[in-house]
């Protein structure tokens, strides 16, 4: 129940629900030893008019997750594949 989760979290923090968003994760063991990779990811998105709402990196530095508008999700994934795997 989302309302219950919001209520419980609201006891310790300010909660804002954002709708129509997509979570994209870039995962790879070589991430922590690849200087500039994070810059490439966010430059690719920014240069194509895709705004990032939230960013999270795992403690092991092998994953990077970010939230964007759902309308941009397919295009963002295609752009990242073109720039990271070509």
mmCIF file of N, CA and C in Angstrom:
data_model
loop_
_atom_site.group_PDB
_atom_site.id
_atom_site.type_symbol
_atom_site.label_atom_id
_atom_site.label_comp_id
_atom_site.label_asym_id
_atom_site.label_seq_id
_atom_site.Cartn_x
_atom_site.Cartn_y
_atom_site.Cartn_z
ATOM 1 N N UNK A 1 0.840 -1.171 0.000
ATOM 2 C CA UNK A 1 0.000 0.000 0.000
ATOM 3 C C UNK A 1 0.890 1.242 0.000
ATOM 4 N N UNK A 2 0.865 1.977 -1.094
ATOM 5 C CA UNK A 2 1.722 3.148 -1.239
ATOM 6 C C UNK A 2 1.412 4.219 -0.205
ATOM 7 N N UNK A 3 0.154 4.402 0.095
ATOM 8 C CA UNK A 3 -0.224 5.431 1.074
ATOM 9 C C UNK A 3 0.385 5.144 2.444
ATOM 10 N N UNK A 4 0.426 3.891 2.840
ATOM 11 C CA UNK A 4 1.017 3.515 4.113
ATOM 12 C C UNK A 4 2.523 3.778 4.109
ATOM 13 N N UNK A 5 3.187 3.453 3.009
ATOM 14 C CA UNK A 5 4.629 3.708 2.890
ATOM 15 C C UNK A 5 4.902 5.205 2.980
ATOM 16 N N UNK A 6 4.115 6.001 2.287
ATOM 17 C CA UNK A 6 4.281 7.457 2.324
ATOM 18 C C UNK A 6 4.073 7.980 3.745
ATOM 19 N N UNK A 7 3.060 7.469 4.408
ATOM 20 C CA UNK A 7 2.774 7.887 5.786
ATOM 21 C C UNK A 7 3.934 7.557 6.714
ATOM 22 N N UNK A 8 4.451 6.327 6.634
ATOM 23 C CA UNK A 8 5.553 5.909 7.513
ATOM 24 C C UNK A 8 6.825 6.703 7.219
ATOM 25 N N UNK A 9 7.150 6.874 5.951
ATOM 26 C CA UNK A 9 8.331 7.663 5.600
ATOM 27 C C UNK A 9 8.159 9.123 6.021
ATOM 28 N N UNK A 10 6.934 9.610 5.941
ATOM 29 C CA UNK A 10 6.639 10.986 6.338
ATOM 30 C C UNK A 10 6.913 11.264 7.798
ATOM 31 N N UNK A 11 7.011 10.220 8.599
ATOM 32 C CA UNK A 11 7.328 10.390 10.021
ATOM 33 C C UNK A 11 8.792 10.777 10.236
ATOM 34 N N UNK A 12 9.644 10.466 9.263
ATOM 35 C CA UNK A 12 11.076 10.745 9.440
ATOM 36 C C UNK A 12 11.662 11.634 8.340
ATOM 37 N N UNK A 13 10.872 11.918 7.296
ATOM 38 C CA UNK A 13 11.401 12.702 6.182
ATOM 39 C C UNK A 13 10.265 13.352 5.409
ATOM 40 N N UNK A 14 10.622 14.281 4.543
ATOM 41 C CA UNK A 14 9.654 14.862 3.633
ATOM 42 C C UNK A 14 9.523 13.930 2.438
ATOM 43 N N UNK A 15 8.300 13.588 2.074
ATOM 44 C CA UNK A 15 8.055 12.635 0.996
ATOM 45 C C UNK A 15 7.372 13.356 -0.164
ATOM 46 N N UNK A 16 7.903 13.136 -1.358
ATOM 47 C CA UNK A 16 7.300 13.692 -2.570
ATOM 48 C C UNK A 16 7.147 12.556 -3.572
ATOM 49 N N UNK A 17 5.947 12.333 -4.045
ATOM 50 C CA UNK A 17 5.690 11.290 -5.030
ATOM 51 C C UNK A 17 5.749 11.929 -6.416
ATOM 52 N N UNK A 18 6.584 11.357 -7.267
ATOM 53 C CA UNK A 18 6.720 11.848 -8.635
ATOM 54 C C UNK A 18 6.170 10.784 -9.574
ATOM 55 N N UNK A 19 5.250 11.174 -10.429
ATOM 56 C CA UNK A 19 4.618 10.221 -11.340
ATOM 57 C C UNK A 19 5.218 10.333 -12.732
ATOM 58 N N UNK A 20 4.985 9.297 -13.528
ATOM 59 C CA UNK A 20 5.440 9.249 -14.926
ATOM 60 C C UNK A 20 6.949 9.385 -15.034
ATOM 61 N N UNK A 21 7.666 8.661 -14.183
ATOM 62 C CA UNK A 21 9.124 8.655 -14.180
ATOM 63 C C UNK A 21 9.634 7.258 -14.527
ATOM 64 N N UNK A 22 10.876 7.193 -15.005
ATOM 65 C CA UNK A 22 11.518 5.922 -15.336
ATOM 66 C C UNK A 22 12.832 5.823 -14.575
ATOM 67 N N UNK A 23 13.140 4.638 -14.095
ATOM 68 C CA UNK A 23 14.408 4.365 -13.418
ATOM 69 C C UNK A 23 15.288 3.612 -14.395
ATOM 70 N N UNK A 24 16.467 4.173 -14.675
ATOM 71 C CA UNK A 24 17.424 3.532 -15.575
ATOM 72 C C UNK A 24 18.676 3.204 -14.781
ATOM 73 N N UNK A 25 19.196 1.988 -14.959
ATOM 74 C CA UNK A 25 20.397 1.541 -14.245
ATOM 75 C C UNK A 25 21.465 1.159 -15.254
ATOM 76 N N UNK A 26 22.671 1.670 -15.034
ATOM 77 C CA UNK A 26 23.844 1.280 -15.817
ATOM 78 C C UNK A 26 24.696 0.443 -14.877
ATOM 79 N N UNK A 27 24.985 -0.788 -15.289
ATOM 80 C CA UNK A 27 25.679 -1.731 -14.410
ATOM 81 C C UNK A 27 26.859 -2.339 -15.138
ATOM 82 N N UNK A 28 28.013 -2.427 -14.448
ATOM 83 C CA UNK A 28 29.176 -3.070 -15.018
ATOM 84 C C UNK A 28 30.351 -3.023 -14.075
ATOM 85 N N UNK A 29 31.074 -4.121 -13.984
ATOM 86 C CA UNK A 29 32.212 -4.191 -13.056
ATOM 87 C C UNK A 29 33.309 -3.205 -13.414
ATOM 88 N N UNK A 30 33.415 -2.809 -14.668
ATOM 89 C CA UNK A 30 34.465 -1.882 -15.076
ATOM 90 C C UNK A 30 34.157 -0.429 -14.777
ATOM 91 N N UNK A 31 32.993 -0.147 -14.222
ATOM 92 C CA UNK A 31 32.605 1.245 -13.989
ATOM 93 C C UNK A 31 33.554 1.980 -13.049
ATOM 94 N N UNK A 32 33.947 1.341 -11.957
ATOM 95 C CA UNK A 32 34.766 2.060 -10.982
ATOM 96 C C UNK A 32 36.182 2.306 -11.476
ATOM 97 N N UNK A 33 36.607 1.604 -12.491
ATOM 98 C CA UNK A 33 37.954 1.818 -13.027
ATOM 99 C C UNK A 33 37.920 2.530 -14.383
ATOM 100 N N UNK A 34 36.800 3.191 -14.687
ATOM 101 C CA UNK A 34 36.651 3.899 -15.958
ATOM 102 C C UNK A 34 36.420 5.385 -15.713
ATOM 103 N N UNK A 35 37.505 6.160 -15.552
ATOM 104 C CA UNK A 35 37.346 7.594 -15.310
ATOM 105 C C UNK A 35 36.571 8.248 -16.458
ATOM 106 N N UNK A 36 35.663 9.127 -16.099
ATOM 107 C CA UNK A 36 34.895 9.861 -17.098
ATOM 108 C C UNK A 36 33.622 9.184 -17.559
ATOM 109 N N UNK A 37 33.405 7.936 -17.157
ATOM 110 C CA UNK A 37 32.222 7.216 -17.618
ATOM 111 C C UNK A 37 30.934 7.894 -17.142
ATOM 112 N N UNK A 38 30.902 8.293 -15.882
ATOM 113 C CA UNK A 38 29.715 8.968 -15.358
ATOM 114 C C UNK A 38 29.489 10.278 -16.111
ATOM 115 N N UNK A 39 30.551 10.996 -16.393
ATOM 116 C CA UNK A 39 30.440 12.228 -17.173
ATOM 117 C C UNK A 39 29.879 11.971 -18.557
ATOM 118 N N UNK A 40 30.318 10.888 -19.191
ATOM 119 C CA UNK A 40 29.808 10.526 -20.512
ATOM 120 C C UNK A 40 28.313 10.238 -20.450
ATOM 121 N N UNK A 41 27.907 9.514 -19.439
ATOM 122 C CA UNK A 41 26.483 9.173 -19.284
ATOM 123 C C UNK A 41 25.640 10.437 -19.168
ATOM 124 N N UNK A 42 26.008 11.320 -18.248
ATOM 125 C CA UNK A 42 25.173 12.490 -18.012
ATOM 126 C C UNK A 42 25.336 13.556 -19.087
ATOM 127 N N UNK A 43 26.489 13.623 -19.734
ATOM 128 C CA UNK A 43 26.646 14.528 -20.879
ATOM 129 C C UNK A 43 25.777 14.072 -22.042
ATOM 130 N N UNK A 44 25.737 12.766 -22.270
ATOM 131 C CA UNK A 44 24.892 12.221 -23.334
ATOM 132 C C UNK A 44 23.435 12.608 -23.102
ATOM 133 N N UNK A 45 22.974 12.452 -21.879
ATOM 134 C CA UNK A 45 21.590 12.799 -21.573
ATOM 135 C C UNK A 45 21.358 14.303 -21.693
ATOM 136 N N UNK A 46 22.202 15.084 -21.063
ATOM 137 C CA UNK A 46 22.039 16.539 -21.070
ATOM 138 C C UNK A 46 22.136 17.138 -22.455
ATOM 139 N N UNK A 47 23.078 16.668 -23.257
ATOM 140 C CA UNK A 47 23.239 17.186 -24.614
ATOM 141 C C UNK A 47 22.045 16.874 -25.505
ATOM 142 N N UNK A 48 21.216 15.947 -25.066
ATOM 143 C CA UNK A 48 20.023 15.572 -25.822
ATOM 144 C C UNK A 48 18.735 16.022 -25.130
ATOM 145 N N UNK A 49 18.870 16.957 -24.193
ATOM 146 C CA UNK A 49 17.714 17.564 -23.561
ATOM 147 C C UNK A 49 16.972 16.675 -22.576
ATOM 148 N N UNK A 50 17.667 15.672 -22.039
ATOM 149 C CA UNK A 50 17.034 14.768 -21.079
ATOM 150 C C UNK A 50 17.499 15.149 -19.674
ATOM 151 N N UNK A 51 16.556 15.585 -18.856
ATOM 152 C CA UNK A 51 16.854 16.026 -17.501
ATOM 153 C C UNK A 51 16.842 14.839 -16.533
ATOM 154 N N UNK A 52 17.811 14.823 -15.616
ATOM 155 C CA UNK A 52 17.896 13.778 -14.598
ATOM 156 C C UNK A 52 17.316 14.325 -13.304
ATOM 157 N N UNK A 53 16.345 13.598 -12.727
ATOM 158 C CA UNK A 53 15.673 14.038 -11.506
ATOM 159 C C UNK A 53 16.332 13.531 -10.239
ATOM 160 N N UNK A 54 17.007 12.381 -10.305
ATOM 161 C CA UNK A 54 17.568 11.757 -9.111
ATOM 162 C C UNK A 54 18.705 10.833 -9.548
ATOM 163 N N UNK A 55 19.776 10.773 -8.761
ATOM 164 C CA UNK A 55 20.938 9.939 -9.076
ATOM 165 C C UNK A 55 21.310 9.128 -7.840
ATOM 166 N N UNK A 56 21.695 7.859 -8.059
ATOM 167 C CA UNK A 56 22.170 7.018 -6.965
ATOM 168 C C UNK A 56 23.266 6.096 -7.497
ATOM 169 N N UNK A 57 24.361 5.996 -6.747
ATOM 170 C CA UNK A 57 25.419 5.058 -7.103
ATOM 171 C C UNK A 57 25.604 4.079 -5.960
ATOM 172 N N UNK A 58 25.708 2.807 -6.295
ATOM 173 C CA UNK A 58 25.885 1.772 -5.282
ATOM 174 C C UNK A 58 27.249 1.867 -4.618
ATOM 175 N N UNK A 59 27.348 1.342 -3.423
ATOM 176 C CA UNK A 59 28.576 1.396 -2.641
ATOM 177 C C UNK A 59 29.736 0.665 -3.319
ATOM 178 N N UNK A 60 29.439 -0.352 -4.101
ATOM 179 C CA UNK A 60 30.484 -1.114 -4.783
ATOM 180 C C UNK A 60 30.943 -0.430 -6.073
ATOM 181 N N UNK A 61 30.286 0.672 -6.439
ATOM 182 C CA UNK A 61 30.614 1.461 -7.624
ATOM 183 C C UNK A 61 30.545 0.655 -8.920
ATOM 184 N N UNK A 62 29.651 -0.312 -8.973
ATOM 185 C CA UNK A 62 29.462 -1.054 -10.221
ATOM 186 C C UNK A 62 28.092 -0.777 -10.824
ATOM 187 N N UNK A 63 27.349 0.132 -10.196
ATOM 188 C CA UNK A 63 26.043 0.476 -10.746
ATOM 189 C C UNK A 63 25.742 1.953 -10.516
ATOM 190 N N UNK A 64 25.037 2.516 -11.464
ATOM 191 C CA UNK A 64 24.609 3.904 -11.395
ATOM 192 C C UNK A 64 23.150 3.921 -11.827
ATOM 193 N N UNK A 65 22.284 4.450 -10.977
ATOM 194 C CA UNK A 65 20.855 4.507 -11.277
ATOM 195 C C UNK A 65 20.431 5.961 -11.305
ATOM 196 N N UNK A 66 19.486 6.267 -12.187
ATOM 197 C CA UNK A 66 18.967 7.625 -12.252
ATOM 198 C C UNK A 66 17.522 7.603 -12.720
ATOM 199 N N UNK A 67 16.816 8.687 -12.375
ATOM 200 C CA UNK A 67 15.398 8.817 -12.694
ATOM 201 C C UNK A 67 15.231 9.942 -13.710
ATOM 202 N N UNK A 68 14.448 9.650 -14.761
ATOM 203 C CA UNK A 68 14.138 10.640 -15.796
ATOM 204 C C UNK A 68 12.642 10.581 -16.098
ATOM 205 N N UNK A 69 12.168 11.514 -16.891
ATOM 206 C CA UNK A 69 10.772 11.465 -17.321
ATOM 207 C C UNK A 69 10.549 10.216 -18.160
ATOM 208 N N UNK A 70 9.438 9.565 -17.926
ATOM 209 C CA UNK A 70 9.110 8.328 -18.632
ATOM 210 C C UNK A 70 9.091 8.520 -20.149
ATOM 211 N N UNK A 71 8.663 9.690 -20.605
ATOM 212 C CA UNK A 71 8.602 9.973 -22.043
ATOM 213 C C UNK A 71 9.970 9.902 -22.711
ATOM 214 N N UNK A 72 11.048 10.079 -21.952
ATOM 215 C CA UNK A 72 12.403 10.074 -22.500
ATOM 216 C C UNK A 72 13.133 8.746 -22.340
ATOM 217 N N UNK A 73 12.515 7.768 -21.701
ATOM 218 C CA UNK A 73 13.214 6.534 -21.331
ATOM 219 C C UNK A 73 13.755 5.768 -22.533
ATOM 220 N N UNK A 74 12.930 5.494 -23.524
ATOM 221 C CA UNK A 74 13.398 4.726 -24.688
ATOM 222 C C UNK A 74 14.528 5.443 -25.409
ATOM 223 N N UNK A 75 14.379 6.751 -25.595
ATOM 224 C CA UNK A 75 15.411 7.533 -26.289
ATOM 225 C C UNK A 75 16.706 7.560 -25.479
ATOM 226 N N UNK A 76 16.596 7.690 -24.160
ATOM 227 C CA UNK A 76 17.790 7.716 -23.306
ATOM 228 C C UNK A 76 18.553 6.401 -23.402
ATOM 229 N N UNK A 77 17.845 5.300 -23.365
ATOM 230 C CA UNK A 77 18.501 3.994 -23.447
ATOM 231 C C UNK A 77 19.205 3.826 -24.789
ATOM 232 N N UNK A 78 18.554 4.223 -25.869
ATOM 233 C CA UNK A 78 19.179 4.130 -27.203
ATOM 234 C C UNK A 78 20.418 5.003 -27.285
ATOM 235 N N UNK A 79 20.336 6.225 -26.780
ATOM 236 C CA UNK A 79 21.483 7.132 -26.801
ATOM 237 C C UNK A 79 22.644 6.584 -25.978
ATOM 238 N N UNK A 80 22.344 6.040 -24.810
ATOM 239 C CA UNK A 80 23.408 5.479 -23.961
ATOM 240 C C UNK A 80 24.061 4.274 -24.628
ATOM 241 N N UNK A 81 23.269 3.422 -25.237
ATOM 242 C CA UNK A 81 23.837 2.267 -25.957
ATOM 243 C C UNK A 81 24.753 2.738 -27.084
ATOM 244 N N UNK A 82 24.319 3.737 -27.826
ATOM 245 C CA UNK A 82 25.133 4.274 -28.926
ATOM 246 C C UNK A 82 26.451 4.833 -28.420
ATOM 247 N N UNK A 83 26.407 5.552 -27.291
ATOM 248 C CA UNK A 83 27.606 6.219 -26.780
ATOM 249 C C UNK A 83 28.504 5.342 -25.922
ATOM 250 N N UNK A 84 27.964 4.312 -25.315
ATOM 251 C CA UNK A 84 28.769 3.478 -24.424
ATOM 252 C C UNK A 84 29.247 2.177 -25.092
ATOM 253 N N UNK A 85 28.518 1.695 -26.077
ATOM 254 C CA UNK A 85 28.843 0.392 -26.649
ATOM 255 C C UNK A 85 29.228 0.417 -28.118
ATOM 256 N N UNK A 86 29.420 1.608 -28.677
ATOM 257 C CA UNK A 86 29.789 1.660 -30.111
ATOM 258 C C UNK A 86 31.271 1.787 -30.307
#
